Short mmCIF file of C-alpha atoms in Angstrom, two decimals:
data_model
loop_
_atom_site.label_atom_id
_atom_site.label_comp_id
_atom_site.label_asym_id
_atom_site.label_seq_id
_atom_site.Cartn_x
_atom_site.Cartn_y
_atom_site.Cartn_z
CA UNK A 13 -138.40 207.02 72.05
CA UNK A 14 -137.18 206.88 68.07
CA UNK A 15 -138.89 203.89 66.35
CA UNK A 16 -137.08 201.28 64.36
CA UNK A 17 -137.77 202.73 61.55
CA UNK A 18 -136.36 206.08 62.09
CA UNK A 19 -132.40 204.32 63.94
CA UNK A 20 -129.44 205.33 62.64
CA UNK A 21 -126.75 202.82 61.91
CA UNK A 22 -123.22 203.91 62.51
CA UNK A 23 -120.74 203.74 59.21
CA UNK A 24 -117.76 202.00 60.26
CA UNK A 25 -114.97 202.05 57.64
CA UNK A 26 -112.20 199.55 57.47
CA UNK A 27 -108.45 200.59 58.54
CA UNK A 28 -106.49 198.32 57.33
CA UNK A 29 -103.30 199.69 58.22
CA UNK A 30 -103.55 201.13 62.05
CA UNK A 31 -99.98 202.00 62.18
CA UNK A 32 -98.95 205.00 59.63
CA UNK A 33 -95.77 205.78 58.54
CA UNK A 34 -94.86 209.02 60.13
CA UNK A 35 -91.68 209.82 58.20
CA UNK A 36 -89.79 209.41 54.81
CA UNK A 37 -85.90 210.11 54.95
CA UNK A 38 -83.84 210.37 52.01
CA UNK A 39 -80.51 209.53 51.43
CA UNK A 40 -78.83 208.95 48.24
CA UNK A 41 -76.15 210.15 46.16
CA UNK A 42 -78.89 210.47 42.97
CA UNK A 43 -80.55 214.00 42.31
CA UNK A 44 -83.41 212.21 41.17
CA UNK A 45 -84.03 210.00 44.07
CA UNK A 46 -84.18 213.22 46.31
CA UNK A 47 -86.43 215.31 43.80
CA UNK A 48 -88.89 212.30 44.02
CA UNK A 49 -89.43 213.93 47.49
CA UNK A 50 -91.74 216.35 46.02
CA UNK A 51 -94.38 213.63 45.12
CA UNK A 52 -94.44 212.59 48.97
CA UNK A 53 -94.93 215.91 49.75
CA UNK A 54 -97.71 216.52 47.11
CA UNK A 55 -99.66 213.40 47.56
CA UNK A 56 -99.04 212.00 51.41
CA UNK A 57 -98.73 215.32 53.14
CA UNK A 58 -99.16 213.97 56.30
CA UNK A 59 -95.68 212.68 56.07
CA UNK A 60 -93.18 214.30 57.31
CA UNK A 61 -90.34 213.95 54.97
CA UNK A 62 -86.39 215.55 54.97
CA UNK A 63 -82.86 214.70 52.97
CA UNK A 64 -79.92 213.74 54.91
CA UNK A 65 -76.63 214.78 53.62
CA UNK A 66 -74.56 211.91 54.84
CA UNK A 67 -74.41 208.71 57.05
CA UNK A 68 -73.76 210.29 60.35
CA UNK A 69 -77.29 212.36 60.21
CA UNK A 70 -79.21 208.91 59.00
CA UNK A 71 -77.50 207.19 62.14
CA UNK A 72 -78.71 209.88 64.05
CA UNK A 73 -82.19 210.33 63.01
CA UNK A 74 -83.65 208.01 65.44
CA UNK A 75 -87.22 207.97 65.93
CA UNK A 76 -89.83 205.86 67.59
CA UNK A 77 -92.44 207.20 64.98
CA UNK A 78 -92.69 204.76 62.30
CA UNK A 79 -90.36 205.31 59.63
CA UNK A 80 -89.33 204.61 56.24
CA UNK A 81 -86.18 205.08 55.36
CA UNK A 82 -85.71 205.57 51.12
CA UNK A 83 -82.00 204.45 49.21
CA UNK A 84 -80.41 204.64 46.33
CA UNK A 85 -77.36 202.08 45.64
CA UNK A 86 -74.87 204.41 46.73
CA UNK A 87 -76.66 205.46 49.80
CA UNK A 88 -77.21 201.70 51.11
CA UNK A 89 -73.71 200.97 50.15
CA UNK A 90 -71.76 203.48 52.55
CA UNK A 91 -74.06 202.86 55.19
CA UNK A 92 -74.59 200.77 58.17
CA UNK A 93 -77.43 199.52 57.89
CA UNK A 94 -77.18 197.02 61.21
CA UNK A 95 -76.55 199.91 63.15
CA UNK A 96 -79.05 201.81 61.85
CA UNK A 97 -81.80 199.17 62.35
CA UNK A 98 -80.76 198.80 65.71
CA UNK A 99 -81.63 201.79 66.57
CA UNK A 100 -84.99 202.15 64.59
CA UNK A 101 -87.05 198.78 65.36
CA UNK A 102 -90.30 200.68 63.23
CA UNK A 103 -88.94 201.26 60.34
CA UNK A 104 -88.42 199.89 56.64
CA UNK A 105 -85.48 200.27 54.79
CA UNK A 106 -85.99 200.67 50.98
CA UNK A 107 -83.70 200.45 47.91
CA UNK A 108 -84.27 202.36 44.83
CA UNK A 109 -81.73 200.58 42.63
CA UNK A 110 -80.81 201.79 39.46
CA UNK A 111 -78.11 198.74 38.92
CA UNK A 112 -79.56 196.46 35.96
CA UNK A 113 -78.19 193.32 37.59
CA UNK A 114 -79.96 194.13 40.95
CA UNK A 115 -83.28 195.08 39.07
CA UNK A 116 -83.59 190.99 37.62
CA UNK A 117 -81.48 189.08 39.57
CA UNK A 118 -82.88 186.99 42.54
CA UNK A 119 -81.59 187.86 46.08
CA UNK A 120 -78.81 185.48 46.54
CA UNK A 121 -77.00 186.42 43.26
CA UNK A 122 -77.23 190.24 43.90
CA UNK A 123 -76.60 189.85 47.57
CA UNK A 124 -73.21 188.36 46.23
CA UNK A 125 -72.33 190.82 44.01
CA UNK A 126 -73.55 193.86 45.79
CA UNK A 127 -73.60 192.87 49.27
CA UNK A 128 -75.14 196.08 50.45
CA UNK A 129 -78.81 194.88 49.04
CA UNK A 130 -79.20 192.54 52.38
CA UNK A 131 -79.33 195.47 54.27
CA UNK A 132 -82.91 196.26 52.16
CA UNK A 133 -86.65 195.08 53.54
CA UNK A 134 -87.37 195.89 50.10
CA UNK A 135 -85.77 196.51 46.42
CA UNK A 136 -87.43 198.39 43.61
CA UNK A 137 -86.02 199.23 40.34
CA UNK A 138 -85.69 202.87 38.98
CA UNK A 139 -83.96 204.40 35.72
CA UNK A 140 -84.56 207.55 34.19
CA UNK A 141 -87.04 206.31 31.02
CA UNK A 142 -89.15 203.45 32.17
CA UNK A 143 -88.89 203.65 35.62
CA UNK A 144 -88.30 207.00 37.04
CA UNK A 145 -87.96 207.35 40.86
CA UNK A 146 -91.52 209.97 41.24
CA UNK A 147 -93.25 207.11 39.84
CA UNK A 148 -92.56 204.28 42.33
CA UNK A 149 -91.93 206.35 45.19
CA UNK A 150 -96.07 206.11 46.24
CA UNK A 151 -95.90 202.41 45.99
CA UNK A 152 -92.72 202.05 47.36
CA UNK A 153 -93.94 203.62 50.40
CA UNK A 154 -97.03 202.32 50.51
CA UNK A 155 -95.33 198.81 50.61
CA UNK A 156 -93.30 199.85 53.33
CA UNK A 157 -96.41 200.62 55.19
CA UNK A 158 -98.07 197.24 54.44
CA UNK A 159 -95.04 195.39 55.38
CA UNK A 160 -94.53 197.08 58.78
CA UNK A 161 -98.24 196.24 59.35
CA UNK A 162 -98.53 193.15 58.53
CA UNK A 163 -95.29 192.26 60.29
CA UNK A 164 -94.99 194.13 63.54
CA UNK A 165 -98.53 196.05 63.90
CA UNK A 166 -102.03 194.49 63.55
CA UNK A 167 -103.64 191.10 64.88
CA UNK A 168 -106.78 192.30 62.89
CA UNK A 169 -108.75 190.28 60.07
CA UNK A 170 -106.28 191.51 57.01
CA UNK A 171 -106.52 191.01 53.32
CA UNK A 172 -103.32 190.77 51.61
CA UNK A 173 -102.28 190.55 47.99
CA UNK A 174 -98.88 188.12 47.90
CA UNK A 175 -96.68 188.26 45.87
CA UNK A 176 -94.05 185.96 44.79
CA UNK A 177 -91.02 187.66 42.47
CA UNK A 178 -87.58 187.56 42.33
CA UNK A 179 -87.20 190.30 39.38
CA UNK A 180 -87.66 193.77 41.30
CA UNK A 181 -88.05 195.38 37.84
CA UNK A 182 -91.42 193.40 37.30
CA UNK A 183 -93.39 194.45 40.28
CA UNK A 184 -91.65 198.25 40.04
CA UNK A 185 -94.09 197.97 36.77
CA UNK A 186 -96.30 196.12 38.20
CA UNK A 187 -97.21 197.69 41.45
CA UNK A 188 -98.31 200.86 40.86
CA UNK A 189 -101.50 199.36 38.88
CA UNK A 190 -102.21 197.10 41.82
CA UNK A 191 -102.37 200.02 44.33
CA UNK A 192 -104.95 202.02 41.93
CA UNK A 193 -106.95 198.99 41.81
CA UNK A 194 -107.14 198.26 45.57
CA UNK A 195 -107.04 201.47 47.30
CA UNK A 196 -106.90 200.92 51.01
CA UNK A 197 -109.10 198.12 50.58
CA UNK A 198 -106.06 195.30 50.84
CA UNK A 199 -101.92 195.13 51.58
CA UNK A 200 -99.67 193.66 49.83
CA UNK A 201 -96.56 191.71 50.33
CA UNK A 202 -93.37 190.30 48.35
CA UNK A 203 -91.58 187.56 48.48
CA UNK A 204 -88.42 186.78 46.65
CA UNK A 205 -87.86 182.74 47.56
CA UNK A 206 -89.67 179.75 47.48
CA UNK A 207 -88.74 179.69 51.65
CA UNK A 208 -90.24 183.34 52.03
CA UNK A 209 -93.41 182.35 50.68
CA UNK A 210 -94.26 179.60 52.69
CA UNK A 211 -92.69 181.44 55.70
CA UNK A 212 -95.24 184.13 55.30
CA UNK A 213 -98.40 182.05 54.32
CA UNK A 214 -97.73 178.96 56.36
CA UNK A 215 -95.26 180.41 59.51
CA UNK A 216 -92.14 177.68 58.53
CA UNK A 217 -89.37 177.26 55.76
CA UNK A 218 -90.25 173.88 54.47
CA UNK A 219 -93.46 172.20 53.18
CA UNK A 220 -93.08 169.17 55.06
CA UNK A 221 -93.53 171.34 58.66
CA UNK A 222 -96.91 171.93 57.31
CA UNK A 223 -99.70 171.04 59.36
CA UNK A 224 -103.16 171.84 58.27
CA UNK A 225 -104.06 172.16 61.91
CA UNK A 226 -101.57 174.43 62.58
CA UNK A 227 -101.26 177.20 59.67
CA UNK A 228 -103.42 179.73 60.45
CA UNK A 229 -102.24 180.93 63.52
CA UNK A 230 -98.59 180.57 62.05
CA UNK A 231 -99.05 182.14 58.94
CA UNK A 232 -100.48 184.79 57.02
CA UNK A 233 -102.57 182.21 54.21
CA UNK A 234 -106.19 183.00 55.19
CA UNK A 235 -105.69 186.23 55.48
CA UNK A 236 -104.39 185.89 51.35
CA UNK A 237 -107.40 187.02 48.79
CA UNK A 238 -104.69 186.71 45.74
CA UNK A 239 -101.47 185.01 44.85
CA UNK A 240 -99.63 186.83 42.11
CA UNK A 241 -96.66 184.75 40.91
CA UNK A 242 -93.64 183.86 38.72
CA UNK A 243 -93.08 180.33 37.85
CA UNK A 244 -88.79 180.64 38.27
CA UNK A 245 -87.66 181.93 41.41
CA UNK A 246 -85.22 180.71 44.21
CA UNK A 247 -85.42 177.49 45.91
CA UNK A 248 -83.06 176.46 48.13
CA UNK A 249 -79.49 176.59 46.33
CA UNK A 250 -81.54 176.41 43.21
CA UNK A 251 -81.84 180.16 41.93
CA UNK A 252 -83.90 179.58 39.03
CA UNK A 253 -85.56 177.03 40.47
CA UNK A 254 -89.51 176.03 39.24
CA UNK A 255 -90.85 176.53 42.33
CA UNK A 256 -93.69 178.44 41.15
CA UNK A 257 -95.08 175.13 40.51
CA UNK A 258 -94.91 173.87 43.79
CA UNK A 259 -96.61 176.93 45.17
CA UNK A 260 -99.48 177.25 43.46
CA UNK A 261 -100.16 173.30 43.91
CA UNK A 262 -100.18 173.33 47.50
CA UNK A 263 -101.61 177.13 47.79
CA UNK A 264 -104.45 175.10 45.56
CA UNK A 265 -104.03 171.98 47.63
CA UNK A 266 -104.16 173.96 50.99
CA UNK A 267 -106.24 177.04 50.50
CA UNK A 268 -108.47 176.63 47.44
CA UNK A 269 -110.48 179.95 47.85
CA UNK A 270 -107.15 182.05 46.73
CA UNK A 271 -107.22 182.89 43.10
CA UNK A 272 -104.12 182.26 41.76
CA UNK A 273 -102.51 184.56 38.73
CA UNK A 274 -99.65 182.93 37.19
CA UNK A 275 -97.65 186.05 35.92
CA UNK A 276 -94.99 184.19 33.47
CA UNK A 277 -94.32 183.63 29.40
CA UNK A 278 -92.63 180.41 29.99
CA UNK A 279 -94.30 177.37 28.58
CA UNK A 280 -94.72 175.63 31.43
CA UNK A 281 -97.36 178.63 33.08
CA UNK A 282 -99.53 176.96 30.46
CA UNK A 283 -99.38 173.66 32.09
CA UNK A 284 -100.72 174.94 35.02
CA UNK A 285 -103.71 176.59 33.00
CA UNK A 286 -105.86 175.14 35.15
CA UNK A 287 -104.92 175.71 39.06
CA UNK A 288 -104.86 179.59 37.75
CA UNK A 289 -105.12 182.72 35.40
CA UNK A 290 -102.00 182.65 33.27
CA UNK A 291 -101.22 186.39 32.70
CA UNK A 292 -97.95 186.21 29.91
CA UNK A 293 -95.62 189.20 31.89
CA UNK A 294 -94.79 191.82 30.37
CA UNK A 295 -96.70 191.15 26.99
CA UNK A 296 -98.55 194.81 25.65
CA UNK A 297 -101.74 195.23 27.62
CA UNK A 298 -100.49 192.32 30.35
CA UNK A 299 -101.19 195.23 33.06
CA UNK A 300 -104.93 195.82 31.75
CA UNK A 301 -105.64 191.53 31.78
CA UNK A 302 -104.45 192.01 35.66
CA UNK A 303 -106.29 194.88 36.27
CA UNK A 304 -109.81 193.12 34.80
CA UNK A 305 -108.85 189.97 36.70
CA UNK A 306 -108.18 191.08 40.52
CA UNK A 307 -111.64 193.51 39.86
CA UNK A 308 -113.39 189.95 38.67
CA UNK A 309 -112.26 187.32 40.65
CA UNK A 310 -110.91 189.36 43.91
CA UNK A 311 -114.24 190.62 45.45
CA UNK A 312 -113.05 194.39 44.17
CA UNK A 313 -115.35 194.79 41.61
CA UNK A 314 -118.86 193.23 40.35
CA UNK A 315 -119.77 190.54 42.09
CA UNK A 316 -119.83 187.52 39.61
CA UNK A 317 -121.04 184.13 39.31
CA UNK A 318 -119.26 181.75 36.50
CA UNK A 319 -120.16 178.25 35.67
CA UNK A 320 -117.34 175.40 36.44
CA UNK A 321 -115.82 176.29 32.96
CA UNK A 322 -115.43 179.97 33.56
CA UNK A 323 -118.37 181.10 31.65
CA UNK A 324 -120.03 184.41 33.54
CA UNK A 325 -123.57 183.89 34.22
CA UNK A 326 -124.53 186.54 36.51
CA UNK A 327 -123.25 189.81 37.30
CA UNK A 328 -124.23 192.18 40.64
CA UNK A 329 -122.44 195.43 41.39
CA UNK A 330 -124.37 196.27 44.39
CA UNK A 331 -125.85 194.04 47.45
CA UNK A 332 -129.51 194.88 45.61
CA UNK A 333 -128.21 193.02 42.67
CA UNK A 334 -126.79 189.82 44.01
CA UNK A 335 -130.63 189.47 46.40
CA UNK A 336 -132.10 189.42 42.35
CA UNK A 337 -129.32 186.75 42.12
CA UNK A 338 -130.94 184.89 44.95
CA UNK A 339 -134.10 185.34 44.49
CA UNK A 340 -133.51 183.52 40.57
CA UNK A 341 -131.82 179.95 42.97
CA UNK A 342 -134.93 180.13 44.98
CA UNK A 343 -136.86 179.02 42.30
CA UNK A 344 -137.66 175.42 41.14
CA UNK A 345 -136.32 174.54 38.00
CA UNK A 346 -133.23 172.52 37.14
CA UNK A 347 -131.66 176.34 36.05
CA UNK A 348 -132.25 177.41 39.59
CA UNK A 349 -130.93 174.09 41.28
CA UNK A 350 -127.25 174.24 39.45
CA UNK A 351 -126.99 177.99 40.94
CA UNK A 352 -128.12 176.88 44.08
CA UNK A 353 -124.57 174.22 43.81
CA UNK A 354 -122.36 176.99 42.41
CA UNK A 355 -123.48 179.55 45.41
CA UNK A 356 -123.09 176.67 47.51
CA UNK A 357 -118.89 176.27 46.29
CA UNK A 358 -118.37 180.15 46.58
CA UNK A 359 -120.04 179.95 50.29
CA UNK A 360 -117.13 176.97 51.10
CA UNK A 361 -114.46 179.44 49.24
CA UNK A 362 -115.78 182.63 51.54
CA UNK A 363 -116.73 184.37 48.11
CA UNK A 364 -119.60 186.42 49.58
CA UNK A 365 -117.70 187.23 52.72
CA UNK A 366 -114.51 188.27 50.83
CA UNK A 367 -116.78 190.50 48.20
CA UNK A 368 -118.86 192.03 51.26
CA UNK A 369 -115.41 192.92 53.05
CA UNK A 370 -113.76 194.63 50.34
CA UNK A 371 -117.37 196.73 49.64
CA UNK A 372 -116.70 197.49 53.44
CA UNK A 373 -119.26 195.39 54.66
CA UNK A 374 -117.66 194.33 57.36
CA UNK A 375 -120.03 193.18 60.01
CA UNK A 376 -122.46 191.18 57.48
CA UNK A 377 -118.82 189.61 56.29
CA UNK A 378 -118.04 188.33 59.48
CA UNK A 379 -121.68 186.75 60.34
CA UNK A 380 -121.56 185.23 56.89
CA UNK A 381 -117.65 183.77 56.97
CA UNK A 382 -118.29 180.80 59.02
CA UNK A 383 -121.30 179.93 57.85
CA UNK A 384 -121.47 176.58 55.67
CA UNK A 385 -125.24 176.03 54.72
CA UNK A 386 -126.50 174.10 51.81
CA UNK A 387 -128.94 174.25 49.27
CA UNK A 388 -131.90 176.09 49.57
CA UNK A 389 -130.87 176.92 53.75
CA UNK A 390 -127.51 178.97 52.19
CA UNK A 391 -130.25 180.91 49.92
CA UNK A 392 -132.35 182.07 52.59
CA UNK A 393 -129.76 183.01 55.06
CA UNK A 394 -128.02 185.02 52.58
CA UNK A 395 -131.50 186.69 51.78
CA UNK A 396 -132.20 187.14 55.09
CA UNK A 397 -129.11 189.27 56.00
CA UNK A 398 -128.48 191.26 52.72
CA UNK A 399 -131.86 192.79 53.28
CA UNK A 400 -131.32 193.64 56.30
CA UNK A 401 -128.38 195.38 55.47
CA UNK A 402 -130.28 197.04 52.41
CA UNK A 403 -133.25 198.56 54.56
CA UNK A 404 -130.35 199.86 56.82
CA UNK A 405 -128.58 201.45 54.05
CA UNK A 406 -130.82 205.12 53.52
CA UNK A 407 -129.58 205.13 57.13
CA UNK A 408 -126.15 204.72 57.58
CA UNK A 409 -124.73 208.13 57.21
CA UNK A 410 -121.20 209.52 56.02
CA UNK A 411 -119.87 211.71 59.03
CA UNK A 412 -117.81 214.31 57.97
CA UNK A 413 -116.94 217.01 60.00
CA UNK A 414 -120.41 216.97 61.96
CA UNK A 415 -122.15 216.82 58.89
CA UNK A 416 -124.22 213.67 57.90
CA UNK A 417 -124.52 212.94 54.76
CA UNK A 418 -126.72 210.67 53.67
CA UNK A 419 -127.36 210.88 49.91
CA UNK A 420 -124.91 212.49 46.70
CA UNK A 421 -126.35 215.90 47.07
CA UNK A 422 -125.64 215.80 50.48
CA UNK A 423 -121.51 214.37 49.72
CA UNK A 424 -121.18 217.31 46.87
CA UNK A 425 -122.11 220.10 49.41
CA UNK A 426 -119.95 218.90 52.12
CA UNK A 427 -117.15 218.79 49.57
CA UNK A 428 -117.49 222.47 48.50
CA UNK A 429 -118.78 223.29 52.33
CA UNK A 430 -116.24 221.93 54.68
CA UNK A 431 -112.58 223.26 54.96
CA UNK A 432 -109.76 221.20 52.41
CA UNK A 433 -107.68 219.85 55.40
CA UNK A 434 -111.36 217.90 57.05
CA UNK A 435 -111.43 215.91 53.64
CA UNK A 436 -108.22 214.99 53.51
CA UNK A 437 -108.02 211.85 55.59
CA UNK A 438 -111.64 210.52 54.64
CA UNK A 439 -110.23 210.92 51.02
CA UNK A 440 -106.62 209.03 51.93
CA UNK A 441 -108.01 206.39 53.44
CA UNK A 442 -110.65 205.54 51.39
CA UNK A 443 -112.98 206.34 53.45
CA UNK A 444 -115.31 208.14 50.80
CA UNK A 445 -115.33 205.57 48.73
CA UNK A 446 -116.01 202.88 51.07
CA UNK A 447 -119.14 204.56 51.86
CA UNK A 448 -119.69 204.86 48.36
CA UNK A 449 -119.46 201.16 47.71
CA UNK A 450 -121.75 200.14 50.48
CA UNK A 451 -124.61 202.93 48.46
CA UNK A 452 -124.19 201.15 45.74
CA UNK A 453 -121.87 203.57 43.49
CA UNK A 454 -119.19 201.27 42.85
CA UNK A 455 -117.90 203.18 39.38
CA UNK A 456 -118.07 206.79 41.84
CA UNK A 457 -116.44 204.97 44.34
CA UNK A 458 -113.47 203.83 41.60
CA UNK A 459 -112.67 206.73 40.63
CA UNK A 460 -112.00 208.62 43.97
CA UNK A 461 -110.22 205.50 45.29
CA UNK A 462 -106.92 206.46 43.78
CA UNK A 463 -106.71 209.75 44.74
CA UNK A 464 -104.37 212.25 47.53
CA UNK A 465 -103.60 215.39 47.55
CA UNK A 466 -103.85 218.46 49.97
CA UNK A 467 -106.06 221.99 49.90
CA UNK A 468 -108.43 223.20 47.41
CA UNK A 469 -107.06 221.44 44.20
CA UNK A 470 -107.45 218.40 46.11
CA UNK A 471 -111.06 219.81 47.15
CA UNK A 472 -111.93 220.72 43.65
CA UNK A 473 -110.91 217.44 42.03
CA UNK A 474 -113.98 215.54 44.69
CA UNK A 475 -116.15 218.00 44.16
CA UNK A 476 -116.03 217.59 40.16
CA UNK A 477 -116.00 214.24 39.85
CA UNK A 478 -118.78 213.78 42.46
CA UNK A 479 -120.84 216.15 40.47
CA UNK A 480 -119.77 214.46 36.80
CA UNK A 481 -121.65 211.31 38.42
CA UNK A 482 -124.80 212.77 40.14
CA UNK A 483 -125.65 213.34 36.51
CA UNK A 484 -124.44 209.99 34.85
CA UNK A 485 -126.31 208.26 37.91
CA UNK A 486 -129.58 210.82 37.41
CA UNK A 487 -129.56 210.21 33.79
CA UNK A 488 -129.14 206.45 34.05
CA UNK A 489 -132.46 206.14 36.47
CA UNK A 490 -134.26 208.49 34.07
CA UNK A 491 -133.81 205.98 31.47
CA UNK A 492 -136.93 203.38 30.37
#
């Protein structure tokens, strides 16, 4: 019989989309909106993906695979949509609008003027200079995906970026950044209203149905890590409404572990400074603030500890690096006993389970997430299960293919080894670089995140970034 020593530890990843879209159908009247095509094609090549000439072929593509089915104005406009979704119950419908009035106006006022957008699950803005159609069509899909999930698919522990927008031009920017950051690591969904929001964090339409008892299994709020939103947006009859402010006080008031990011340049985002991160939209380098922000205070980067002002005192990018963390609150000085109350705060706001779950630690997440010890108790526990994890870590192999691969060395030869179409899926769904992140190569694990493809350019782009950070990470241990 093995010893204990010698086990192997099976490397679960995290899928947190079961369901995957199947197919992408075109129709629209825009040459541009069909060309985008080619980028499906390039980067999810798993999709199957076709143009249809005119409304009788969408109405007769019918499929039970899951679906998304891509617009431009013209094509929503001479179609029937009801029908259509009749017939396909698993699939999204999205609009690629290049009408300015639908690209900022909330949905009530374009629904009015264009009625054809109410046949849309979701609207993104396109032009040919800012927003072109090959650059949103990966998110827009994407965000089909998520919604279909979240909606219709999977009962499973999610993590869910939400955000609240009426402008579709804004998160067109905005979105592709987000994606890059978070991989397959988190979904994300949009709402347009103040009802939508509360509908999908709290399950009902109006804040005084809210019953602390009652929300989780109604609504979607603990399964929130961040709430990205405007301060004007649609409430009730009111379209331009302040309702931003009543969301983030009861999302603070109800679930204080979300981090809030109050994307607006109106005056009063400032008087909310302090229930969350005012990021001033659309201001030069806005998108890089976000981007620094959801790696900080998310759990998707370094793992950080900030006094009650906001003032970083520690910083861990690895599960070795938060036990030196631990083993500084253990001690017995006053220094030790005020980290010992701020670990305390970020155990009651699920901070160590959310960072372990997006650094696919998911089984050490979920023993830690109910857990509400004190003091010098919540020290030791912690302790006592991250080094566990860590002596289990030289033995938790990447499986690729039949080949195990336990170290970089071992990753760069199965890369140039094993044929293109084996990586593929381990590199679409983030599946090297969850592995990655549980080694401890978080800035490795970064930089593959974004990336899809097909064949041997796809093969060749691992294999030399792999190999660019075998020698950054040999030279760094080298050093004094």
């Amino acid at each position: 019989m093995a010893s204990r020593d010698s086990r192997e530890y099976e490397f679960i990843p995290r899928i947190i989309n079961p369901v995957k879209m199947k197919r992408a159908r075109f129709f629209a009247a825009d040459g541009h909106v069909r060309e985008s095509r080619k980028v499906l094609v390039e980067k999810m090549p798993w999709l199957v993906t076709d143009v249809l000439p005119d409304p009788q072929s969408v109405l007769a593509a019918v499929s039970g695979e899951p679906s998304v089915f891509l617009f431009d104005d013209t094509g929503l406009a001479i179609l029937d949509a009801k029908t259509l979704r009749s017939r396909s119950p698993d699939s999204v419908f999205v609009l690629l609008s290049f009408q300015p009035y639908i690209q900022f106006a909330p949905p009530q006022a374009a629904a009015q003027k264009y009625p054809y957008t109410t046949g849309a699950d979701l609207v993104f803005a396109v032009n040919r200079d800012a927003f072109p159609p090959e650059s949103i069509i990966l998110p827009a899909v994407r965000a089909a995906e998520d919604l279909l999930n979240i909606k219709k698919h999977s009962s499973l522990r999610r993590f869910i970026f939400h955000i609240v927008d009426d402008e579709p031009r804004w998160f067109s920017q905005f979105l592709p950044v987000l994606y890059a950051i978070i991989g397959q690591r988190a979904d994300v969904m949009i709402t347009r209203t103040y009802e939508e929001s509360l509908s999908f964090l709290f399950g009902v339409e109006e804040e005084s149905k809210i019953r602390a008892e009652s929300r989780l299994p109604r609504g979607h709020g603990d399964d929130v890590v961040c709430l990205i939103t405007d301060i004007f947006f649609p409430k009730g009859d009111e379209l331009q409404s302040g309702a931003g402010r009543d969301l983030i006080r009861l999302v603070n008031r109800r679930f204080p572990r979300i981090p809030v990011i109050i994307a607006s340049k109106a005056k009063e985002a400032h008087e909310l400074q302090g229930l969350g991160f005012v990021l001033p939209k659309g201001d030069p380098g806005s998108l890089e603030k976000l981007r620094e922000h959801i790696l900080n205070f998310t759990g998707m980067g370094d793992f950080l500890v900030s006094d009650d002002e906001g003032r970083e005192l520690h910083r861990a990018k690895n599960i070795q690096e938060i036990c030196g963390i631990l083993l500084q609150a253990e001690k017995d000085n006053e220094e030790a006993r005020r980290l010992r109350q701020l670990l305390e705060n970020y155990g009651d706001k699920d901070k160590f389970s959310t960072w372990l779950y997006m650094h696919s630690y998911r089984e050490l997440g979920d023993r830690l997430r109910p857990r509400r010890s004190r003091g010098r108790e919540l020290i030791t526990l912690l302790k006592r299960n991250l080094q566990v994890e860590i002596a289990r870590l030289d033995r938790t192999p990447l499986a690729i293919g039949g080949e195990k691969i336990f170290h970089l060395p071992d990753l760069l030869a199965a890369l140039r080894s094993l044929p293109p179409e084996t990586i593929q899926p381990y590199s679409d769904n983030d599946i090297i670089s969850s592995w990655l992140d549980r080694r401890g190569y978080p800035e490795l694990a970064e930089e593959l995140r974004p990336i899809h493809g097909s064949g041997t350019e796809l093969r060749q782009t691992l294999v030399e970034i792999v190999d660019k950070w075998i020698t950054v990470y040999r030279e760094r241990d080298s050093r004094p």
